[in-house]
Amino acid sequence: MNQICKVLIVDDEILVRQGIKYVLDCEQEGFQIVGEAANGREALNSLLTLQPHIIITDIVMPVMDGEELTRLVKRDYPDTEVIVLSSFSEFHYVRSTFQHGVADYILKPKLEAGALLQVLKKTRERIPGLSGGGPQAETAAQPLDTLLGRMLAGYRLPPESEADVKRQLPHNCFALLGWETLQPVPGGEALNRSSVNAAMTNNATSLGGNNAATSSNARTAYDAASATVTTAITGELDRSVPGRVQCVIPGTEPPGTAFMLVNLEEAHWPELLEAVHRLADTLTGQEVELRLTLSRSFSSLSELAAIRQESYARLQQHRFFRPDQVLLVQVERPEWETPPPKFNLTTFTEQLKRQQLEEAFGDLHQHVDALSRQNDGDVYQFKSFLGNIIFNITNQFSHLPELEEGKYSLFRAIDEAGTAEQAMQILDHYLTRIMELTSSATSAPGGNANMAKLLQYIEEHYAEPLTLTELARHFHFNPSYLSSLFTTHNREGFKEHLNTVRTGKAAELLRAGEAPIAEISSMVGYGDHSYFCKVFKKYTGLSPSGYRRQHYGQE
């Protein structure tokens, strides 16, 4: 038998890649799709592993285009053939790719299964040892994961292939287990702040897309994490769900997501639920964060594509609103948060006109916080609300040109936010920046109702283990906004003000002369006595014992 001709697809459009993979019966003709990439850099990084005979590549792509990819491939892998795929009909645009030795060129508008197959066959004839490959090739019988991949993409199988799938999946119940590996965002808080500052100065490039190295490293990490997850899932199901059949479905987009079809007897569904929960507990706290989703059970593979769409949508919503929750099971409905009342945009606009920014932004933050806690929240609606708010605020302050110039970059930053928390932080820094620009707020500590409530709460609860996060949760504010609000309207930051209150109360107790110094530290909220002494001396210039001696000496 002839050797299989391996093909790599490179295109930044998912639909094009999926179409080439599943419209063609490549295996029947002696071809095998061994991988895909969204740009030239990803393709180059996979060549050593995949070793394709033919690369089908688009011309116009981010990070690295098809022209540069072709040049580097023909330089470093001269035996690899390249077929150029492009939406541009001008021959001069792709002339340089032919100069580098490209095998053929096809226009996307004229791309048809038959035409592409002819080009592939013609190109295969150029490769020593592959000429004459055809339907008799080794992969004529397509593996289960390939067939399921077609079904997942929404394509119907021919009757003989469908019968083959049914033979390999004999049970009456199916479930789709999906997972997504998350890479931590470098910079965190600083990244969001710099994004807003960049937008305010109309520097869209600083909002940060992935460069080639980042994209490549992320894909490598995703692949490694996916292999680890697959092994862990297989091991857990082997121990817990007897008689089931499972298959990881390849080629899932975007990178970092994967799906496993589990075929089992309906009577074993409880065991599957328990196994998935144990799996989530096991995988919690891994270096590469993981999010799992288990679909509802279904009885027919004809539902596979719809279940996949449903599961992926829930997975993305899950990740956005509940980034710390590892597992989402669709049949386990969480407790519903009480829906917040509709935001009163008229009142909000009137407050902006009257320069009542603290009250307006405080009400806004409480509403956004309530929206972010809705278990049935819609990501698109949440981001649209934030975008509309920024648009309305910018219109109210149209006399500030930097707001108008930067608003579209802010819209993009909100749109690219991976979680509700990230989107809220972008909004927080934007509102803080507006307060700085307008200089409309008074600097007096009690200059607004919100600040007065905060100071009063600290005065009443200073002896408790207060933190900025706890205070924000109590008042339904975002911690970063609360920190900015505190420093804007108080001469001290939160931590400094809390220390001032505590050391003042401690001084009163020291002057009273009744309680031992060791007890006074805990009475004013310090769990560590040595730390209390250090803070007290910093704020008063004396140690607690020295302060008490001085007081008695003055009497």
PDB file of N, CA and C in Angstrom, residues 11 83 119 151 161 173 207 228 256 264 278 304 309 322 344 357 360 393 425 433 502 520 526:
ATOM      1  N   ASP A  11      -5.165  28.684   8.186  1.00  0.00           N
ATOM      2  CA  ASP A  11      -6.090  29.761   7.821  1.00  0.00           C
ATOM      3  C   ASP A  11      -6.631  30.366   9.101  1.00  0.00           C
ATOM      4  N   ILE A  83       0.318  24.781  -1.016  1.00  0.00           N
ATOM      5  CA  ILE A  83      -0.792  25.234  -1.859  1.00  0.00           C
ATOM      6  C   ILE A  83      -1.338  26.515  -1.243  1.00  0.00           C
ATOM      7  N   VAL A 119      -6.284  19.453  -7.065  1.00  0.00           N
ATOM      8  CA  VAL A 119      -5.025  20.139  -6.779  1.00  0.00           C
ATOM      9  C   VAL A 119      -4.180  19.304  -5.812  1.00  0.00           C
ATOM     10  N   MET A 151     -19.375  14.754  12.620  1.00  0.00           N
ATOM     11  CA  MET A 151     -20.710  14.928  13.185  1.00  0.00           C
ATOM     12  C   MET A 151     -20.755  16.136  14.103  1.00  0.00           C
ATOM     13  N   SER A 161     -20.722   4.683   7.099  1.00  0.00           N
ATOM     14  CA  SER A 161     -19.955   5.267   8.208  1.00  0.00           C
ATOM     15  C   SER A 161     -20.820   5.404   9.457  1.00  0.00           C
ATOM     16  N   CYS A 173     -27.130   5.845  25.916  1.00  0.00           N
ATOM     17  CA  CYS A 173     -27.041   7.171  26.547  1.00  0.00           C
ATOM     18  C   CYS A 173     -25.704   7.812  26.194  1.00  0.00           C
ATOM     19  N   LEU A 207      -3.350  48.066  23.966  1.00  0.00           N
ATOM     20  CA  LEU A 207      -4.363  47.228  24.576  1.00  0.00           C
ATOM     21  C   LEU A 207      -4.012  45.768  24.492  1.00  0.00           C
ATOM     22  N   THR A 228      -2.814  16.004  29.730  1.00  0.00           N
ATOM     23  CA  THR A 228      -2.896  15.671  31.148  1.00  0.00           C
ATOM     24  C   THR A 228      -4.337  15.447  31.574  1.00  0.00           C
ATOM     25  N   GLY A 256      -7.302  25.205  23.311  1.00  0.00           N
ATOM     26  CA  GLY A 256      -7.535  25.151  24.743  1.00  0.00           C
ATOM     27  C   GLY A 256      -8.833  24.481  25.126  1.00  0.00           C
ATOM     28  N   LEU A 264     -22.643   5.432  27.464  1.00  0.00           N
ATOM     29  CA  LEU A 264     -22.845   4.587  28.630  1.00  0.00           C
ATOM     30  C   LEU A 264     -24.292   4.142  28.720  1.00  0.00           C
ATOM     31  N   ARG A 278     -15.619  14.254  41.314  1.00  0.00           N
ATOM     32  CA  ARG A 278     -14.322  13.888  41.883  1.00  0.00           C
ATOM     33  C   ARG A 278     -13.185  14.404  41.011  1.00  0.00           C
ATOM     34  N   LEU A 304     -25.593  15.607  18.378  1.00  0.00           N
ATOM     35  CA  LEU A 304     -24.236  15.899  18.831  1.00  0.00           C
ATOM     36  C   LEU A 304     -23.824  17.341  18.550  1.00  0.00           C
ATOM     37  N   GLN A 309     -22.755  22.907  20.666  1.00  0.00           N
ATOM     38  CA  GLN A 309     -22.977  24.354  20.696  1.00  0.00           C
ATOM     39  C   GLN A 309     -23.517  24.791  22.046  1.00  0.00           C
ATOM     40  N   ARG A 322     -18.236  32.965  36.383  1.00  0.00           N
ATOM     41  CA  ARG A 322     -17.788  32.172  37.533  1.00  0.00           C
ATOM     42  C   ARG A 322     -16.391  31.619  37.247  1.00  0.00           C
ATOM     43  N   ASN A 344     -31.666  52.624  36.099  1.00  0.00           N
ATOM     44  CA  ASN A 344     -32.363  53.867  35.763  1.00  0.00           C
ATOM     45  C   ASN A 344     -31.378  54.808  35.065  1.00  0.00           C
ATOM     46  N   LEU A 357     -20.967  62.779  40.743  1.00  0.00           N
ATOM     47  CA  LEU A 357     -20.292  61.604  40.209  1.00  0.00           C
ATOM     48  C   LEU A 357     -20.211  60.470  41.222  1.00  0.00           C
ATOM     49  N   ALA A 360     -23.603  58.772  41.352  1.00  0.00           N
ATOM     50  CA  ALA A 360     -23.901  58.115  40.076  1.00  0.00           C
ATOM     51  C   ALA A 360     -23.061  56.854  39.901  1.00  0.00           C
ATOM     52  N   ILE A 393     -21.642  58.098  29.164  1.00  0.00           N
ATOM     53  CA  ILE A 393     -20.792  58.955  29.994  1.00  0.00           C
ATOM     54  C   ILE A 393     -19.926  59.846  29.111  1.00  0.00           C
ATOM     55  N   GLN A 425     -13.165  45.817  36.155  1.00  0.00           N
ATOM     56  CA  GLN A 425     -11.961  46.579  36.492  1.00  0.00           C
ATOM     57  C   GLN A 425     -11.676  47.644  35.441  1.00  0.00           C
ATOM     58  N   ARG A 433     -10.683  57.624  36.311  1.00  0.00           N
ATOM     59  CA  ARG A 433      -9.997  58.593  35.451  1.00  0.00           C
ATOM     60  C   ARG A 433     -10.894  59.789  35.161  1.00  0.00           C
ATOM     61  N   ARG A 502      -7.139  52.706  64.449  1.00  0.00           N
ATOM     62  CA  ARG A 502      -6.752  51.701  65.451  1.00  0.00           C
ATOM     63  C   ARG A 502      -5.722  52.243  66.442  1.00  0.00           C
ATOM     64  N   ILE A 520      -4.307  45.133  74.605  1.00  0.00           N
ATOM     65  CA  ILE A 520      -4.780  46.282  73.832  1.00  0.00           C
ATOM     66  C   ILE A 520      -4.612  46.031  72.338  1.00  0.00           C
ATOM     67  N   TYR A 526      -5.460  44.095  66.058  1.00  0.00           N
ATOM     68  CA  TYR A 526      -4.182  43.541  65.615  1.00  0.00           C
ATOM     69  C   TYR A 526      -3.980  42.161  66.237  1.00  0.00           C
TER      70      TYR A 526
END
